[in-house]
């Protein structure tokens, strides 16, 4: 039941399993327990899901309070639409290792880019925002 | 105080039920049916699909989503769903009202 028809509200999403994408690039999955006008969220039985390529790993995190300004998007997980055939779940150690390798590779290319630009007398100014998504 | 967001809030409310593509500031594009919008221009979409190649595998199990207004870059609409003349007139009226 919506008190103001046509108005986006998270009231109907309460107690359902959700995925939230944060501005720092993290993905959290859990049950949405509480909301407010700033889209601050309280997540229960939260799991941090790390994706690297087609692999993913889940780290249990307990209860999370997310400040609304960090939310990119919030999606209701449809249990009928689970995708076990495409993605492969691996252990926490493995996914953290994969993530470390991915970060390393990214830093290498970034460093090469910066050096190449420096050689040409150019520089990219440091980004003001810390958004990593 | 968000000045013209009253205008765009009303505009989006008139588009509820139509298919739109929301492009976020992180370059992710999401296609879906506009379910609802609020005063902050937060958007709720149903029956979503990620339009670009699925670099974002986490979205595979998600059918409906809530997008915070602050992360939206564009909302793409089919031209025939928008009466640009009406929108222009409304914007002009708003601008006049604000001057007073």
mmCIF file of N, CA, C and O in Angstrom, chain A residues 25-69:
data_model
loop_
_atom_site.group_PDB
_atom_site.id
_atom_site.type_symbol
_atom_site.label_atom_id
_atom_site.label_comp_id
_atom_site.label_asym_id
_atom_site.label_seq_id
_atom_site.Cartn_x
_atom_site.Cartn_y
_atom_site.Cartn_z
ATOM 1 N N UNK A 25 32.325 1.097 -4.364
ATOM 2 C CA UNK A 25 32.418 -0.078 -5.212
ATOM 3 C C UNK A 25 31.977 -1.363 -4.541
ATOM 4 O O UNK A 25 31.879 -2.403 -5.184
ATOM 5 N N UNK A 26 31.664 -1.302 -3.257
ATOM 6 C CA UNK A 26 31.269 -2.526 -2.553
ATOM 7 C C UNK A 26 29.833 -2.920 -2.852
ATOM 8 O O UNK A 26 28.988 -2.068 -3.145
ATOM 9 N N UNK A 27 29.585 -4.214 -2.793
ATOM 10 C CA UNK A 27 28.222 -4.727 -2.951
ATOM 11 C C UNK A 27 27.844 -5.422 -1.659
ATOM 12 O O UNK A 27 28.560 -6.327 -1.202
ATOM 13 N N UNK A 28 26.752 -5.010 -1.051
ATOM 14 C CA UNK A 28 26.278 -5.656 0.163
ATOM 15 C C UNK A 28 24.938 -6.307 -0.122
ATOM 16 O O UNK A 28 24.107 -5.742 -0.828
ATOM 17 N N UNK A 29 24.736 -7.499 0.435
ATOM 18 C CA UNK A 29 23.454 -8.185 0.268
ATOM 19 C C UNK A 29 22.925 -8.508 1.646
ATOM 20 O O UNK A 29 23.653 -9.013 2.503
ATOM 21 N N UNK A 30 21.656 -8.198 1.877
ATOM 22 C CA UNK A 30 21.084 -8.498 3.182
ATOM 23 C C UNK A 30 19.619 -8.143 3.214
ATOM 24 O O UNK A 30 19.050 -7.714 2.207
ATOM 25 N N UNK A 31 19.020 -8.320 4.411
ATOM 26 C CA UNK A 31 17.612 -7.986 4.572
ATOM 27 C C UNK A 31 17.491 -6.540 5.012
ATOM 28 O O UNK A 31 18.104 -6.123 5.986
ATOM 29 N N UNK A 32 16.686 -5.785 4.270
ATOM 30 C CA UNK A 32 16.478 -4.378 4.589
ATOM 31 C C UNK A 32 15.520 -4.274 5.769
ATOM 32 O O UNK A 32 14.390 -4.742 5.700
ATOM 33 N N UNK A 33 16.010 -3.699 6.854
ATOM 34 C CA UNK A 33 15.174 -3.637 8.053
ATOM 35 C C UNK A 33 14.651 -2.245 8.350
ATOM 36 O O UNK A 33 13.609 -2.088 8.972
ATOM 37 N N UNK A 34 15.416 -1.205 7.962
ATOM 38 C CA UNK A 34 14.976 0.140 8.315
ATOM 39 C C UNK A 34 15.445 1.165 7.292
ATOM 40 O O UNK A 34 16.495 0.988 6.672
ATOM 41 N N UNK A 35 14.666 2.229 7.129
ATOM 42 C CA UNK A 35 14.984 3.291 6.168
ATOM 43 C C UNK A 35 14.643 4.646 6.770
ATOM 44 O O UNK A 35 13.970 4.726 7.788
ATOM 45 N N UNK A 36 15.122 5.701 6.084
ATOM 46 C CA UNK A 36 14.669 7.039 6.456
ATOM 47 C C UNK A 36 14.687 7.922 5.215
ATOM 48 O O UNK A 36 14.976 7.451 4.119
ATOM 49 N N UNK A 37 14.409 9.201 5.392
ATOM 50 C CA UNK A 37 14.234 10.094 4.234
ATOM 51 C C UNK A 37 15.537 10.332 3.485
ATOM 52 O O UNK A 37 15.521 10.804 2.364
ATOM 53 N N UNK A 38 16.684 10.014 4.060
ATOM 54 C CA UNK A 38 17.961 10.225 3.377
ATOM 55 C C UNK A 38 18.437 8.960 2.668
ATOM 56 O O UNK A 38 19.540 8.925 2.152
ATOM 57 N N UNK A 39 17.576 7.937 2.673
ATOM 58 C CA UNK A 39 17.959 6.620 2.153
ATOM 59 C C UNK A 39 19.070 6.002 2.993
ATOM 60 O O UNK A 39 19.847 5.185 2.484
ATOM 61 N N UNK A 40 19.191 6.401 4.279
ATOM 62 C CA UNK A 40 20.019 5.643 5.214
ATOM 63 C C UNK A 40 19.358 4.287 5.351
ATOM 64 O O UNK A 40 18.132 4.188 5.365
ATOM 65 N N UNK A 41 20.176 3.214 5.422
ATOM 66 C CA UNK A 41 19.601 1.873 5.430
ATOM 67 C C UNK A 41 20.150 1.057 6.585
ATOM 68 O O UNK A 41 21.317 1.206 6.956
ATOM 69 N N UNK A 42 19.309 0.186 7.112
ATOM 70 C CA UNK A 42 19.790 -0.794 8.077
ATOM 71 C C UNK A 42 19.625 -2.164 7.435
ATOM 72 O O UNK A 42 18.530 -2.547 7.044
ATOM 73 N N UNK A 43 20.757 -2.870 7.314
ATOM 74 C CA UNK A 43 20.782 -4.192 6.703
ATOM 75 C C UNK A 43 21.042 -5.247 7.753
ATOM 76 O O UNK A 43 21.900 -5.077 8.623
ATOM 77 N N UNK A 44 20.331 -6.349 7.655
ATOM 78 C CA UNK A 44 20.448 -7.441 8.614
ATOM 79 C C UNK A 44 20.974 -8.683 7.892
ATOM 80 O O UNK A 44 20.644 -8.916 6.728
ATOM 81 N N UNK A 45 21.812 -9.467 8.595
ATOM 82 C CA UNK A 45 22.412 -10.673 7.995
ATOM 83 C C UNK A 45 23.102 -10.309 6.683
ATOM 84 O O UNK A 45 22.900 -10.947 5.651
ATOM 85 N N UNK A 46 23.912 -9.269 6.807
ATOM 86 C CA UNK A 46 24.562 -8.725 5.625
ATOM 87 C C UNK A 46 25.731 -9.577 5.197
ATOM 88 O O UNK A 46 26.451 -10.161 6.024
ATOM 89 N N UNK A 47 25.928 -9.611 3.890
ATOM 90 C CA UNK A 47 27.050 -10.335 3.315
ATOM 91 C C UNK A 47 27.692 -9.384 2.306
ATOM 92 O O UNK A 47 26.993 -8.729 1.540
ATOM 93 N N UNK A 48 29.018 -9.281 2.363
ATOM 94 C CA UNK A 48 29.689 -8.451 1.362
ATOM 95 C C UNK A 48 30.093 -9.378 0.232
ATOM 96 O O UNK A 48 30.819 -10.360 0.448
ATOM 97 N N UNK A 49 29.608 -9.091 -0.971
ATOM 98 C CA UNK A 49 29.898 -9.959 -2.115
ATOM 99 C C UNK A 49 30.964 -9.302 -2.976
ATOM 100 O O UNK A 49 30.807 -8.162 -3.414
ATOM 101 N N UNK A 50 32.039 -10.037 -3.198
ATOM 102 C CA UNK A 50 33.124 -9.522 -4.029
ATOM 103 C C UNK A 50 33.087 -10.252 -5.367
ATOM 104 O O UNK A 50 33.085 -11.479 -5.410
ATOM 105 N N UNK A 51 33.040 -9.483 -6.454
ATOM 106 C CA UNK A 51 33.005 -10.063 -7.798
ATOM 107 C C UNK A 51 34.329 -9.833 -8.494
ATOM 108 O O UNK A 51 34.820 -8.713 -8.568
ATOM 109 N N UNK A 52 34.925 -10.912 -9.022
ATOM 110 C CA UNK A 52 36.100 -10.763 -9.879
ATOM 111 C C UNK A 52 35.853 -11.661 -11.074
ATOM 112 O O UNK A 52 35.827 -12.893 -10.940
ATOM 113 N N UNK A 53 35.648 -11.061 -12.239
ATOM 114 C CA UNK A 53 35.337 -11.856 -13.430
ATOM 115 C C UNK A 53 34.030 -12.603 -13.220
ATOM 116 O O UNK A 53 33.023 -12.005 -12.860
ATOM 117 N N UNK A 54 34.061 -13.911 -13.402
ATOM 118 C CA UNK A 54 32.836 -14.686 -13.236
ATOM 119 C C UNK A 54 32.765 -15.329 -11.854
ATOM 120 O O UNK A 54 31.832 -16.055 -11.548
ATOM 121 N N UNK A 55 33.786 -15.028 -11.022
ATOM 122 C CA UNK A 55 33.793 -15.636 -9.693
ATOM 123 C C UNK A 55 33.282 -14.633 -8.674
ATOM 124 O O UNK A 55 33.406 -13.413 -8.842
ATOM 125 N N UNK A 56 32.715 -15.135 -7.592
ATOM 126 C CA UNK A 56 32.341 -14.244 -6.501
ATOM 127 C C UNK A 56 32.531 -14.955 -5.164
ATOM 128 O O UNK A 56 32.538 -16.178 -5.084
ATOM 129 N N UNK A 57 32.686 -14.147 -4.116
ATOM 130 C CA UNK A 57 32.845 -14.714 -2.781
ATOM 131 C C UNK A 57 32.040 -13.882 -1.805
ATOM 132 O O UNK A 57 31.890 -12.667 -1.983
ATOM 133 N N UNK A 58 31.486 -14.516 -0.765
ATOM 134 C CA UNK A 58 30.656 -13.812 0.219
ATOM 135 C C UNK A 58 31.355 -13.759 1.560
ATOM 136 O O UNK A 58 31.796 -14.779 2.079
ATOM 137 N N UNK A 59 31.417 -12.555 2.149
ATOM 138 C CA UNK A 59 31.981 -12.398 3.481
ATOM 139 C C UNK A 59 30.855 -11.970 4.421
ATOM 140 O O UNK A 59 30.256 -10.904 4.229
ATOM 141 N N UNK A 60 30.546 -12.774 5.433
ATOM 142 C CA UNK A 60 29.459 -12.398 6.340
ATOM 143 C C UNK A 60 29.848 -11.164 7.167
ATOM 144 O O UNK A 60 30.971 -11.083 7.663
ATOM 145 N N UNK A 61 28.916 -10.206 7.289
ATOM 146 C CA UNK A 61 29.232 -8.942 7.928
ATOM 147 C C UNK A 61 28.272 -8.567 9.061
ATOM 148 O O UNK A 61 28.443 -7.553 9.689
ATOM 149 N N UNK A 62 27.206 -9.313 9.273
ATOM 150 C CA UNK A 62 26.296 -8.999 10.376
ATOM 151 C C UNK A 62 25.343 -7.867 10.047
ATOM 152 O O UNK A 62 24.709 -7.867 9.010
ATOM 153 N N UNK A 63 25.275 -6.862 10.947
ATOM 154 C CA UNK A 63 24.331 -5.748 10.764
ATOM 155 C C UNK A 63 25.084 -4.533 10.241
ATOM 156 O O UNK A 63 26.127 -4.169 10.777
ATOM 157 N N UNK A 64 24.553 -3.918 9.200
ATOM 158 C CA UNK A 64 25.190 -2.766 8.603
ATOM 159 C C UNK A 64 24.254 -1.578 8.645
ATOM 160 O O UNK A 64 23.066 -1.709 8.355
ATOM 161 N N UNK A 65 24.779 -0.390 8.985
ATOM 162 C CA UNK A 65 24.010 0.835 8.817
ATOM 163 C C UNK A 65 24.723 1.626 7.728
ATOM 164 O O UNK A 65 25.882 1.989 7.882
ATOM 165 N N UNK A 66 24.027 1.847 6.627
ATOM 166 C CA UNK A 66 24.627 2.530 5.491
ATOM 167 C C UNK A 66 24.105 3.965 5.430
ATOM 168 O O UNK A 66 22.897 4.184 5.406
ATOM 169 N N UNK A 67 25.017 4.917 5.383
ATOM 170 C CA UNK A 67 24.616 6.316 5.249
ATOM 171 C C UNK A 67 24.125 6.539 3.823
ATOM 172 O O UNK A 67 24.803 6.137 2.868
ATOM 173 N N UNK A 68 22.975 7.169 3.680
ATOM 174 C CA UNK A 68 22.316 7.302 2.385
ATOM 175 C C UNK A 68 23.162 7.877 1.276
ATOM 176 O O UNK A 68 23.054 7.441 0.117
ATOM 177 N N UNK A 69 24.070 8.811 1.595
ATOM 178 C CA UNK A 69 24.837 9.451 0.524
ATOM 179 C C UNK A 69 25.759 8.475 -0.183
ATOM 180 O O UNK A 69 26.223 8.747 -1.283
#
